[in-house]
PDB file of C-alpha atoms in Angstrom:
ATOM      1  CA  MET A   6     -37.611 -10.738   2.181  1.00 61.00           C
ATOM      2  CA  SER A   7     -35.869 -10.040  -1.210  1.00 83.00           C
ATOM      3  CA  ILE A   8     -36.368  -6.256  -2.452  1.00 85.00           C
ATOM      4  CA  THR A   9     -34.594  -5.134  -5.400  1.00 88.00           C
ATOM      5  CA  LEU A  10     -33.574  -1.788  -5.940  1.00 87.00           C
ATOM      6  CA  ARG A  11     -35.212  -1.931  -9.079  1.00 91.00           C
ATOM      7  CA  GLN A  12     -38.399  -2.278  -7.306  1.00 91.00           C
ATOM      8  CA  LEU A  13     -38.006   1.021  -4.654  1.00 90.00           C
ATOM      9  CA  ARG A  14     -37.245   2.766  -7.896  1.00 91.00           C
ATOM     10  CA  ALA A  15     -40.486   2.087  -9.457  1.00 92.00           C
ATOM     11  CA  PHE A  16     -42.629   2.679  -6.362  1.00 91.00           C
ATOM     12  CA  VAL A  17     -41.034   5.878  -5.942  1.00 91.00           C
ATOM     13  CA  THR A  18     -41.202   6.943  -9.496  1.00 92.00           C
ATOM     14  CA  VAL A  19     -44.610   5.766  -9.832  1.00 91.00           C
ATOM     15  CA  ALA A  20     -45.848   8.153  -6.705  1.00 91.00           C
ATOM     16  CA  GLU A  21     -43.725  11.141  -7.926  1.00 89.00           C
ATOM     17  CA  LYS A  22     -45.460  11.220 -11.171  1.00 90.00           C
ATOM     18  CA  GLY A  23     -49.126   9.616 -10.476  1.00 87.00           C
ATOM     19  CA  ASN A  24     -48.887   8.208 -13.295  1.00 87.00           C
ATOM     20  CA  PHE A  25     -47.378   4.116 -14.161  1.00 89.00           C
ATOM     21  CA  THR A  26     -47.068   5.680 -18.258  1.00 88.00           C
ATOM     22  CA  ARG A  27     -44.793   8.799 -16.564  1.00 90.00           C
ATOM     23  CA  ALA A  28     -43.401   6.535 -14.583  1.00 90.00           C
ATOM     24  CA  ALA A  29     -41.946   4.114 -17.168  1.00 92.00           C
ATOM     25  CA  GLN A  30     -40.707   6.990 -18.898  1.00 92.00           C
ATOM     26  CA  ALA A  31     -38.957   8.369 -16.307  1.00 91.00           C
ATOM     27  CA  LEU A  32     -37.295   5.132 -15.878  1.00 91.00           C
ATOM     28  CA  HIS A  33     -36.636   4.106 -19.563  1.00 91.00           C
ATOM     29  CA  MET A  34     -38.861   0.984 -19.108  1.00 92.00           C
ATOM     30  CA  ALA A  35     -41.690  -0.419 -21.170  1.00 93.00           C
ATOM     31  CA  GLN A  36     -44.773   0.039 -18.578  1.00 91.00           C
ATOM     32  CA  PRO A  37     -45.203  -3.411 -18.173  1.00 92.00           C
ATOM     33  CA  MET A  38     -42.400  -3.823 -16.487  1.00 94.00           C
ATOM     34  CA  VAL A  39     -43.330  -0.425 -14.303  1.00 92.00           C
ATOM     35  CA  SER A  40     -46.228  -2.977 -13.030  1.00 91.00           C
ATOM     36  CA  ALA A  41     -44.862  -5.547 -12.403  1.00 94.00           C
ATOM     37  CA  LEU A  42     -41.864  -4.233 -10.573  1.00 93.00           C
ATOM     38  CA  VAL A  43     -44.641  -2.630  -8.469  1.00 92.00           C
ATOM     39  CA  ARG A  44     -46.875  -5.757  -8.143  1.00 92.00           C
ATOM     40  CA  GLU A  45     -43.772  -7.831  -6.580  1.00 92.00           C
ATOM     41  CA  LEU A  46     -42.934  -5.054  -4.354  1.00 91.00           C
ATOM     42  CA  GLU A  47     -46.449  -5.138  -2.516  1.00 90.00           C
ATOM     43  CA  ALA A  48     -46.067  -9.079  -2.334  1.00 91.00           C
ATOM     44  CA  GLU A  49     -42.937  -8.821  -1.088  1.00 89.00           C
ATOM     45  CA  LEU A  50     -44.546  -6.169   1.931  1.00 89.00           C
ATOM     46  CA  GLY A  51     -48.297  -7.442   2.447  1.00 89.00           C
ATOM     47  CA  PHE A  52     -49.664  -4.367   1.199  1.00 91.00           C
ATOM     48  CA  ARG A  53     -51.425  -2.030  -1.458  1.00 91.00           C
ATOM     49  CA  LEU A  54     -49.059   0.694  -2.939  1.00 92.00           C
ATOM     50  CA  PHE A  55     -51.068   2.724  -5.367  1.00 91.00           C
ATOM     51  CA  ASP A  56     -54.841   2.900  -5.179  1.00 87.00           C
ATOM     52  CA  ARG A  57     -55.469   3.213  -9.837  1.00 78.00           C
ATOM     53  CA  THR A  58     -58.081   6.258 -11.217  1.00 70.00           C
ATOM     54  CA  THR A  59     -58.935   6.736 -14.364  1.00 62.00           C
ATOM     55  CA  ARG A  60     -56.750   9.261 -14.759  1.00 70.00           C
ATOM     56  CA  ARG A  61     -54.063   8.706 -11.448  1.00 75.00           C
ATOM     57  CA  VAL A  62     -52.980   6.510  -9.622  1.00 86.00           C
ATOM     58  CA  GLU A  63     -52.718   7.767  -5.407  1.00 88.00           C
ATOM     59  CA  LEU A  64     -50.822   6.354  -2.736  1.00 90.00           C
ATOM     60  CA  THR A  65     -52.336   3.919  -0.124  1.00 90.00           C
ATOM     61  CA  PRO A  66     -51.924   5.399   3.386  1.00 88.00           C
ATOM     62  CA  ALA A  67     -49.432   2.024   4.287  1.00 89.00           C
ATOM     63  CA  ALA A  68     -47.608   2.897   1.001  1.00 90.00           C
ATOM     64  CA  ALA A  69     -47.403   6.989   2.344  1.00 89.00           C
ATOM     65  CA  GLU A  70     -45.838   6.403   5.175  1.00 88.00           C
ATOM     66  CA  PHE A  71     -43.166   3.800   3.228  1.00 91.00           C
ATOM     67  CA  LEU A  72     -42.198   6.407   0.524  1.00 92.00           C
ATOM     68  CA  THR A  73     -40.050   8.348   3.093  1.00 90.00           C
ATOM     69  CA  ASP A  74     -38.049   4.675   4.079  1.00 90.00           C
ATOM     70  CA  ALA A  75     -37.787   3.766   0.489  1.00 91.00           C
ATOM     71  CA  ARG A  76     -36.540   7.633  -0.770  1.00 90.00           C
ATOM     72  CA  ARG A  77     -33.996   7.125   2.226  1.00 90.00           C
ATOM     73  CA  MET A  78     -33.316   3.794   1.232  1.00 89.00           C
ATOM     74  CA  ILE A  79     -32.358   4.266  -2.747  1.00 88.00           C
ATOM     75  CA  GLY A  80     -30.288   7.371  -1.238  1.00 86.00           C
ATOM     76  CA  GLU A  81     -28.425   5.853   1.273  1.00 86.00           C
ATOM     77  CA  LEU A  82     -27.179   3.287  -1.574  1.00 85.00           C
ATOM     78  CA  ASP A  83     -27.112   5.832  -4.463  1.00 79.00           C
ATOM     79  CA  ARG A  84     -24.326   7.686  -2.126  1.00 79.00           C
ATOM     80  CA  ALA A  85     -22.504   4.478  -1.262  1.00 77.00           C
ATOM     81  CA  VAL A  86     -22.366   3.439  -4.792  1.00 74.00           C
ATOM     82  CA  CYS A  87     -20.949   6.960  -5.071  1.00 72.00           C
ATOM     83  CA  ARG A  88     -18.455   6.405  -2.898  1.00 71.00           C
ATOM     84  CA  ALA A  89     -17.473   2.764  -3.800  1.00 70.00           C
ATOM     85  CA  ARG A  90     -16.702   4.674  -7.234  1.00 69.00           C
ATOM     86  CA  ASP A  91     -13.799   7.246  -5.753  1.00 60.00           C
ATOM     87  CA  ILE A  92     -12.540   4.549  -4.524  1.00 60.00           C
ATOM     88  CA  GLY A  93     -12.315   2.366  -7.618  1.00 59.00           C
ATOM     89  CA  ALA A  94     -10.887   6.227  -9.410  1.00 56.00           C
ATOM     90  CA  ARG A  95      -8.615   6.464  -6.395  1.00 53.00           C
ATOM     91  CA  ARG A  96     -10.613   9.513  -5.156  1.00 60.00           C
ATOM     92  CA  ARG A  97     -10.803   9.106  -1.877  1.00 63.00           C
ATOM     93  CA  GLY A  98      -9.233   6.205   0.639  1.00 80.00           C
ATOM     94  CA  HIS A  99      -6.447   5.264   2.389  1.00 87.00           C
ATOM     95  CA  LEU A 100      -3.413   3.556   2.638  1.00 91.00           C
ATOM     96  CA  SER A 101      -1.046   2.061   5.409  1.00 94.00           C
ATOM     97  CA  ILE A 102       2.679   1.355   4.458  1.00 96.00           C
ATOM     98  CA  GLY A 103       5.503   0.283   6.343  1.00 95.00           C
ATOM     99  CA  ALA A 104       9.594   0.100   6.013  1.00 95.00           C
ATOM    100  CA  PRO A 105      12.361   0.033   8.008  1.00 90.00           C
ATOM    101  CA  PRO A 106      13.753   3.712   8.810  1.00 87.00           C
ATOM    102  CA  LEU A 107      16.574   3.563   5.901  1.00 86.00           C
ATOM    103  CA  LEU A 108      14.187   2.473   2.837  1.00 90.00           C
ATOM    104  CA  ALA A 109      11.724   5.344   4.448  1.00 92.00           C
ATOM    105  CA  ALA A 110      14.336   8.167   4.142  1.00 88.00           C
ATOM    106  CA  THR A 111      15.835   6.800   0.530  1.00 88.00           C
ATOM    107  CA  LEU A 112      12.707   5.514  -1.681  1.00 92.00           C
ATOM    108  CA  LEU A 113       9.144   6.020  -0.160  1.00 95.00           C
ATOM    109  CA  PRO A 114       9.043   9.731   0.324  1.00 94.00           C
ATOM    110  CA  GLY A 115       9.770  10.689  -3.553  1.00 93.00           C
ATOM    111  CA  VAL A 116       7.029   7.468  -4.503  1.00 95.00           C
ATOM    112  CA  ILE A 117       4.743   8.872  -1.763  1.00 95.00           C
ATOM    113  CA  ARG A 118       4.507  12.734  -3.221  1.00 95.00           C
ATOM    114  CA  ALA A 119       4.045  10.788  -6.535  1.00 94.00           C
ATOM    115  CA  PHE A 120       1.391   9.247  -6.045  1.00 92.00           C
ATOM    116  CA  ALA A 121      -0.601  12.112  -3.560  1.00 91.00           C
ATOM    117  CA  GLU A 122      -0.092  13.756  -7.089  1.00 90.00           C
ATOM    118  CA  SER A 123      -1.872  10.463  -8.882  1.00 86.00           C
ATOM    119  CA  ALA A 124      -4.639   9.623  -5.913  1.00 86.00           C
ATOM    120  CA  PRO A 125      -4.908  12.930  -4.433  1.00 86.00           C
ATOM    121  CA  GLY A 126      -8.062  12.255  -2.596  1.00 83.00           C
ATOM    122  CA  VAL A 127      -6.182   9.510  -0.872  1.00 88.00           C
ATOM    123  CA  SER A 128      -4.618   9.494   2.512  1.00 90.00           C
ATOM    124  CA  VAL A 129      -1.036   7.897   2.913  1.00 93.00           C
ATOM    125  CA  THR A 130      -0.004   6.355   7.088  1.00 94.00           C
ATOM    126  CA  LEU A 131       3.657   5.583   6.619  1.00 96.00           C
ATOM    127  CA  TYR A 132       5.361   3.460   9.468  1.00 95.00           C
ATOM    128  CA  ASP A 133       9.327   3.778  10.195  1.00 93.00           C
ATOM    129  CA  GLN A 134      10.506   0.814  11.686  1.00 90.00           C
ATOM    130  CA  HIS A 135      12.270  -1.612  12.214  1.00 86.00           C
ATOM    131  CA  ILE A 136      11.694  -5.030   9.726  1.00 86.00           C
ATOM    132  CA  ALA A 137      10.211  -7.026  12.977  1.00 86.00           C
ATOM    133  CA  ALA A 138       7.451  -4.673  14.030  1.00 90.00           C
ATOM    134  CA  ILE A 139       7.045  -4.656  10.251  1.00 92.00           C
ATOM    135  CA  GLY A 140       6.301  -7.560   9.907  1.00 90.00           C
ATOM    136  CA  ALA A 141       3.850  -7.703  13.116  1.00 91.00           C
ATOM    137  CA  LEU A 142       2.208  -4.625  12.039  1.00 93.00           C
ATOM    138  CA  LEU A 143       0.889  -6.319   8.263  1.00 92.00           C
ATOM    139  CA  ARG A 144       0.467  -9.363   9.628  1.00 90.00           C
ATOM    140  CA  ASP A 145      -2.180  -7.891  12.187  1.00 90.00           C
ATOM    141  CA  GLY A 146      -3.472  -5.465   9.490  1.00 89.00           C
ATOM    142  CA  GLU A 147      -2.138  -2.460  10.509  1.00 92.00           C
ATOM    143  CA  VAL A 148      -0.770  -1.642   7.273  1.00 94.00           C
ATOM    144  CA  GLN A 149      -1.407  -3.218   4.050  1.00 92.00           C
ATOM    145  CA  LEU A 150       1.987  -2.736   2.268  1.00 95.00           C
ATOM    146  CA  ALA A 151       5.049  -3.027   3.001  1.00 96.00           C
ATOM    147  CA  VAL A 152       8.216  -2.787   1.881  1.00 95.00           C
ATOM    148  CA  GLY A 153      12.135  -4.423   2.973  1.00 91.00           C
ATOM    149  CA  THR A 154      14.074  -7.929   3.441  1.00 87.00           C
ATOM    150  CA  PHE A 155      11.740 -10.456   4.596  1.00 85.00           C
ATOM    151  CA  ARG A 156      12.915 -14.130   5.551  1.00 80.00           C
ATOM    152  CA  GLN A 157      11.813 -16.559   2.691  1.00 80.00           C
ATOM    153  CA  GLU A 158       9.928 -18.891   5.146  1.00 78.00           C
ATOM    154  CA  GLU A 159       7.402 -16.852   5.853  1.00 80.00           C
ATOM    155  CA  GLN A 160       4.050 -17.606   3.969  1.00 84.00           C
ATOM    156  CA  GLY A 161       1.165 -15.928   3.378  1.00 88.00           C
ATOM    157  CA  LEU A 162       2.835 -13.356   1.313  1.00 91.00           C
ATOM    158  CA  VAL A 163       2.355 -12.101  -2.088  1.00 92.00           C
ATOM    159  CA  ARG A 164       6.149 -10.552  -3.349  1.00 93.00           C
ATOM    160  CA  VAL A 165       7.065  -8.152  -5.431  1.00 93.00           C
ATOM    161  CA  PRO A 166      10.991  -7.795  -6.570  1.00 93.00           C
ATOM    162  CA  LEU A 167      11.607  -3.506  -5.660  1.00 93.00           C
ATOM    163  CA  ILE A 168      15.759  -3.910  -5.446  1.00 89.00           C
ATOM    164  CA  ALA A 169      19.051  -6.388  -5.739  1.00 86.00           C
ATOM    165  CA  ASP A 170      21.811  -4.159  -4.418  1.00 81.00           C
ATOM    166  CA  ARG A 171      25.008  -5.547  -4.234  1.00 85.00           C
ATOM    167  CA  LEU A 172      26.424  -4.574  -0.242  1.00 92.00           C
ATOM    168  CA  SER A 173      29.396  -2.298  -0.663  1.00 93.00           C
ATOM    169  CA  LEU A 174      32.513  -1.106   1.203  1.00 95.00           C
ATOM    170  CA  LEU A 175      31.884   2.628   3.375  1.00 95.00           C
ATOM    171  CA  CYS A 176      35.136   3.922   4.148  1.00 95.00           C
ATOM    172  CA  ARG A 177      36.730   7.569   4.585  1.00 94.00           C
ATOM    173  CA  ALA A 178      38.801   8.553   0.881  1.00 93.00           C
ATOM    174  CA  ASP A 179      41.851   8.454   2.987  1.00 94.00           C
ATOM    175  CA  HIS A 180      41.638   4.452   4.630  1.00 95.00           C
ATOM    176  CA  PRO A 181      43.916   2.336   3.056  1.00 94.00           C
ATOM    177  CA  LEU A 182      41.231   0.154   1.680  1.00 95.00           C
ATOM    178  CA  ALA A 183      39.840   3.256  -0.614  1.00 94.00           C
ATOM    179  CA  GLY A 184      41.961   2.686  -3.056  1.00 92.00           C
ATOM    180  CA  ARG A 185      40.767  -0.912  -4.090  1.00 93.00           C
ATOM    181  CA  ALA A 186      37.726  -0.720  -6.497  1.00 93.00           C
ATOM    182  CA  GLU A 187      36.491  -4.021  -5.507  1.00 93.00           C
ATOM    183  CA  PRO A 188      38.034  -5.522  -2.193  1.00 95.00           C
ATOM    184  CA  GLY A 189      37.033  -8.461  -0.480  1.00 94.00           C
ATOM    185  CA  TRP A 190      35.310  -9.620   2.232  1.00 95.00           C
ATOM    186  CA  ALA A 191      38.707 -11.442   3.572  1.00 94.00           C
ATOM    187  CA  GLU A 192      40.170  -7.868   3.519  1.00 95.00           C
ATOM    188  CA  LEU A 193      37.990  -6.772   6.751  1.00 95.00           C
ATOM    189  CA  GLU A 194      39.462  -8.795   9.315  1.00 93.00           C
ATOM    190  CA  GLY A 195      41.311  -7.170  11.591  1.00 93.00           C
ATOM    191  CA  VAL A 196      39.421  -4.128  10.064  1.00 96.00           C
ATOM    192  CA  PRO A 197      36.913  -1.664  13.258  1.00 97.00           C
ATOM    193  CA  LEU A 198      34.103  -2.423  12.093  1.00 97.00           C
ATOM    194  CA  ILE A 199      31.076   0.241  12.714  1.00 97.00           C
ATOM    195  CA  THR A 200      27.746  -1.260  11.682  1.00 95.00           C
ATOM    196  CA  LEU A 201      23.855  -1.403  12.918  1.00 92.00           C
ATOM    197  CA  ARG A 202      22.601  -3.833  16.181  1.00 90.00           C
ATOM    198  CA  THR A 203      21.443  -6.710  15.564  1.00 87.00           C
ATOM    199  CA  GLY A 204      18.320  -7.916  14.006  1.00 78.00           C
ATOM    200  CA  ASN A 205      18.259  -5.392  11.953  1.00 80.00           C
ATOM    201  CA  GLY A 206      18.086  -6.794   8.034  1.00 79.00           C
ATOM    202  CA  ILE A 207      20.732  -4.980   7.219  1.00 87.00           C
ATOM    203  CA  ARG A 208      23.322  -6.460   9.823  1.00 89.00           C
ATOM    204  CA  HIS A 209      21.825  -9.851   9.186  1.00 86.00           C
ATOM    205  CA  GLN A 210      23.058  -9.289   5.421  1.00 88.00           C
ATOM    206  CA  VAL A 211      26.400  -8.040   6.955  1.00 93.00           C
ATOM    207  CA  GLU A 212      26.764 -11.060   8.932  1.00 92.00           C
ATOM    208  CA  ARG A 213      26.458 -13.451   6.020  1.00 90.00           C
ATOM    209  CA  GLY A 214      29.011 -11.995   4.071  1.00 92.00           C
ATOM    210  CA  TYR A 215      31.584 -12.167   7.140  1.00 94.00           C
ATOM    211  CA  GLU A 216      30.504 -16.536   7.347  1.00 93.00           C
ATOM    212  CA  ALA A 217      31.188 -16.759   3.636  1.00 91.00           C
ATOM    213  CA  ALA A 218      34.118 -15.714   3.927  1.00 91.00           C
ATOM    214  CA  GLY A 219      34.804 -17.487   6.673  1.00 92.00           C
ATOM    215  CA  MET A 220      35.205 -13.926   9.594  1.00 94.00           C
ATOM    216  CA  ARG A 221      33.236 -13.722  12.082  1.00 93.00           C
ATOM    217  CA  ALA A 222      31.654 -10.024  12.243  1.00 92.00           C
ATOM    218  CA  GLU A 223      32.764  -8.766  15.914  1.00 92.00           C
ATOM    219  CA  PRO A 224      31.643  -5.622  15.688  1.00 95.00           C
ATOM    220  CA  ALA A 225      33.727  -2.411  16.821  1.00 95.00           C
ATOM    221  CA  ALA A 226      30.570  -0.282  17.693  1.00 96.00           C
ATOM    222  CA  GLU A 227      26.849  -1.134  17.608  1.00 96.00           C
ATOM    223  CA  LEU A 228      24.113   1.441  16.774  1.00 94.00           C
ATOM    224  CA  ASP A 229      20.370   1.593  16.081  1.00 89.00           C
ATOM    225  CA  GLN A 230      20.598   4.761  13.331  1.00 88.00           C
ATOM    226  CA  ILE A 231      22.339   4.597  10.157  1.00 88.00           C
ATOM    227  CA  GLY A 232      23.059   8.053   9.809  1.00 88.00           C
ATOM    228  CA  THR A 233      25.058   7.667  13.119  1.00 93.00           C
ATOM    229  CA  VAL A 234      27.157   4.936  12.028  1.00 94.00           C
ATOM    230  CA  ILE A 235      28.023   6.596   8.483  1.00 92.00           C
ATOM    231  CA  ALA A 236      29.137   9.357  11.496  1.00 93.00           C
ATOM    232  CA  MET A 237      31.362   7.592  12.786  1.00 95.00           C
ATOM    233  CA  VAL A 238      32.994   6.442   9.640  1.00 95.00           C
ATOM    234  CA  GLU A 239      33.403  10.120   8.684  1.00 94.00           C
ATOM    235  CA  ALA A 240      34.592  10.530  11.715  1.00 94.00           C
ATOM    236  CA  GLY A 241      37.586   7.369  11.299  1.00 94.00           C
ATOM    237  CA  PHE A 242      36.174   5.097  14.183  1.00 96.00           C
ATOM    238  CA  GLY A 243      36.529   2.165  10.980  1.00 96.00           C
ATOM    239  CA  VAL A 244      34.128   1.061   8.189  1.00 97.00           C
ATOM    240  CA  THR A 245      31.065   0.018   7.368  1.00 96.00           C
ATOM    241  CA  VAL A 246      29.114  -1.776   5.030  1.00 95.00           C
ATOM    242  CA  LEU A 247      25.567  -1.422   3.447  1.00 91.00           C
ATOM    243  CA  PRO A 248      23.497  -0.819  -0.035  1.00 89.00           C
ATOM    244  CA  PRO A 249      24.532   1.283  -2.236  1.00 86.00           C
ATOM    245  CA  TYR A 250      21.644   3.642  -1.774  1.00 83.00           C
ATOM    246  CA  ALA A 251      21.678   3.860   2.141  1.00 81.00           C
ATOM    247  CA  LEU A 252      24.561   6.808   1.666  1.00 79.00           C
ATOM    248  CA  GLY A 253      22.113   9.010   0.201  1.00 72.00           C
ATOM    249  CA  PRO A 254      20.708  10.677   2.599  1.00 67.00           C
ATOM    250  CA  PHE A 255      24.177  11.092   4.642  1.00 71.00           C
ATOM    251  CA  ALA A 256      26.723  11.789   1.445  1.00 68.00           C
ATOM    252  CA  ALA A 257      29.810  13.351   2.605  1.00 72.00           C
ATOM    253  CA  GLN A 258      33.457  13.887  -0.200  1.00 77.00           C
ATOM    254  CA  SER A 259      35.332  12.475   2.416  1.00 88.00           C
ATOM    255  CA  LEU A 260      33.652   8.953   1.910  1.00 92.00           C
ATOM    256  CA  VAL A 261      34.382   6.601  -0.698  1.00 92.00           C
ATOM    257  CA  LEU A 262      31.829   3.336  -1.450  1.00 91.00           C
ATOM    258  CA  ARG A 263      33.490   0.555  -2.763  1.00 93.00           C
ATOM    259  CA  PRO A 264      31.207  -2.771  -3.470  1.00 92.00           C
ATOM    260  CA  LEU A 265      32.778  -5.951  -1.514  1.00 94.00           C
ATOM    261  CA  THR A 266      33.293  -9.403  -3.284  1.00 92.00           C
ATOM    262  CA  HIS A 267      34.715 -13.219  -2.947  1.00 90.00           C
ATOM    263  CA  PRO A 268      31.697 -13.284  -2.460  1.00 89.00           C
ATOM    264  CA  SER A 269      29.593 -11.174  -3.767  1.00 88.00           C
ATOM    265  CA  VAL A 270      26.358 -10.301  -1.216  1.00 87.00           C
ATOM    266  CA  THR A 271      22.814  -9.346  -2.137  1.00 86.00           C
ATOM    267  CA  ARG A 272      20.795  -6.999  -0.420  1.00 82.00           C
ATOM    268  CA  GLU A 273      17.263  -7.804  -1.659  1.00 87.00           C
ATOM    269  CA  ILE A 274      13.638  -5.706  -0.983  1.00 91.00           C
ATOM    270  CA  GLU A 275      10.566  -6.722  -1.444  1.00 93.00           C
ATOM    271  CA  LEU A 276       7.305  -5.344  -1.684  1.00 95.00           C
ATOM    272  CA  VAL A 277       5.229  -8.287  -0.074  1.00 95.00           C
ATOM    273  CA  TYR A 278       1.417  -7.459   1.326  1.00 94.00           C
ATOM    274  CA  ARG A 279      -1.267 -10.370   2.657  1.00 92.00           C
ATOM    275  CA  GLU A 280      -1.974 -13.708   0.163  1.00 89.00           C
ATOM    276  CA  GLU A 281      -5.721 -13.526   1.398  1.00 84.00           C
ATOM    277  CA  ARG A 282      -6.055  -9.322   0.895  1.00 83.00           C
ATOM    278  CA  SER A 283      -6.858  -7.865  -2.745  1.00 81.00           C
ATOM    279  CA  LEU A 284      -5.051  -4.702  -3.739  1.00 83.00           C
ATOM    280  CA  SER A 285      -6.905  -1.804  -3.877  1.00 83.00           C
ATOM    281  CA  PRO A 286      -7.189   0.234  -6.805  1.00 84.00           C
ATOM    282  CA  ALA A 287      -4.498   2.798  -5.082  1.00 86.00           C
ATOM    283  CA  ALA A 288      -2.712   0.463  -3.394  1.00 89.00           C
ATOM    284  CA  ALA A 289      -1.408  -0.971  -6.883  1.00 89.00           C
ATOM    285  CA  GLU A 290      -1.294   2.059  -8.268  1.00 89.00           C
ATOM    286  CA  PHE A 291       0.830   2.374  -5.504  1.00 93.00           C
ATOM    287  CA  VAL A 292       2.061  -0.528  -5.864  1.00 93.00           C
ATOM    288  CA  ARG A 293       3.111   0.890  -9.252  1.00 92.00           C
ATOM    289  CA  LEU A 294       4.803   4.238  -8.813  1.00 94.00           C
ATOM    290  CA  LEU A 295       6.364   2.036  -5.997  1.00 95.00           C
ATOM    291  CA  ARG A 296       8.189  -0.207  -9.092  1.00 93.00           C
ATOM    292  CA  ILE A 297       9.354   2.826 -10.170  1.00 94.00           C
ATOM    293  CA  GLY A 298      10.464   4.544  -7.781  1.00 92.00           C
ATOM    294  CA  ALA A 299      12.486   1.470  -6.762  1.00 91.00           C
ATOM    295  CA  ALA A 300      14.379   0.780 -10.296  1.00 89.00           C
ATOM    296  CA  ARG A 301      15.645   4.886  -9.708  1.00 87.00           C
ATOM    297  CA  LEU A 302      16.751   4.432  -6.505  1.00 84.00           C
ATOM    298  CA  GLN A 303      19.136   1.058  -7.657  1.00 79.00           C
ATOM    299  CA  ALA A 304      20.266   3.154 -11.164  1.00 74.00           C
ATOM    300  CA  LEU A 305      21.638   5.360  -8.974  1.00 62.00           C
ATOM    301  CA  PRO A 306      25.712   5.324  -9.439  1.00 53.00           C
ATOM    302  CA  GLY A 307      27.070   3.698  -6.226  1.00 49.00           C
ATOM    303  CA  ASP A 308      30.448   5.694  -6.162  1.00 41.00           C
ATOM    304  CA  ALA A 309      28.492   9.202  -6.415  1.00 38.00           C
ATOM    305  CA  VAL A 310      29.690  10.353  -3.282  1.00 36.00           C
ATOM    306  CA  ALA A 311      33.698   9.315  -4.109  1.00 35.00           C
TER     307      ALA A 311
END
């Protein structure tokens, strides 16, 4: 069976107008086209729809029963099309995003606020979990978009670069290294290191920097939250290494941020989504706003707290 929407609309309009000519006018069609559509529908259904008289057409008993279903089908399809147009125009829908806690605190709030203004009918769910958990949520389809530092060997991802920041030293203003404009990684030898636990993306990049300088990262303290790490540094227990934007929510006058050199270790943040899943109009708009927000975040002066 291959009943079409045009056939159903022709049938319902003729039934309501009681005349093929008036139905054709209402449908903006030629009268022979309306008659042909009704005949095609009769052939699909296997019974006559109208008894024709000289003045008007009347529904057959079978057609009278079918009319209610035809109206319902047209109404449901019209509503589905309206919903689809709303989604296309970002007037409705849902978007789920995953990001590690630091990015969720520094980058995402402003972007979500801008998105709420651009697409007020689209709800947003933010998952702020460690990068391994975010990767799992993305693979399982629980999140549509993910932000963070992901392994390059992972296949099946579309990657949109967002931020490339050089890791920097964070220490107290009275620490000996605070006077160095661009300290080298080798100068961290023997200095107590306060850092995040193994498994965190920033911790992995810190270990890369130590290894490139021929050293091994042996933290004096390992913690789960960046805020606690910074508080420990502020209390004088050691120094830490992090991307400049990480200090945003935790700025303090007693701390200074200095870019590390020899080597320069860059932490690259990207947006990813599954290759086999195309972006919805809402998701595409969020990506646009995310790139703007990332550019603003990266433009913040790294030593603004010095």
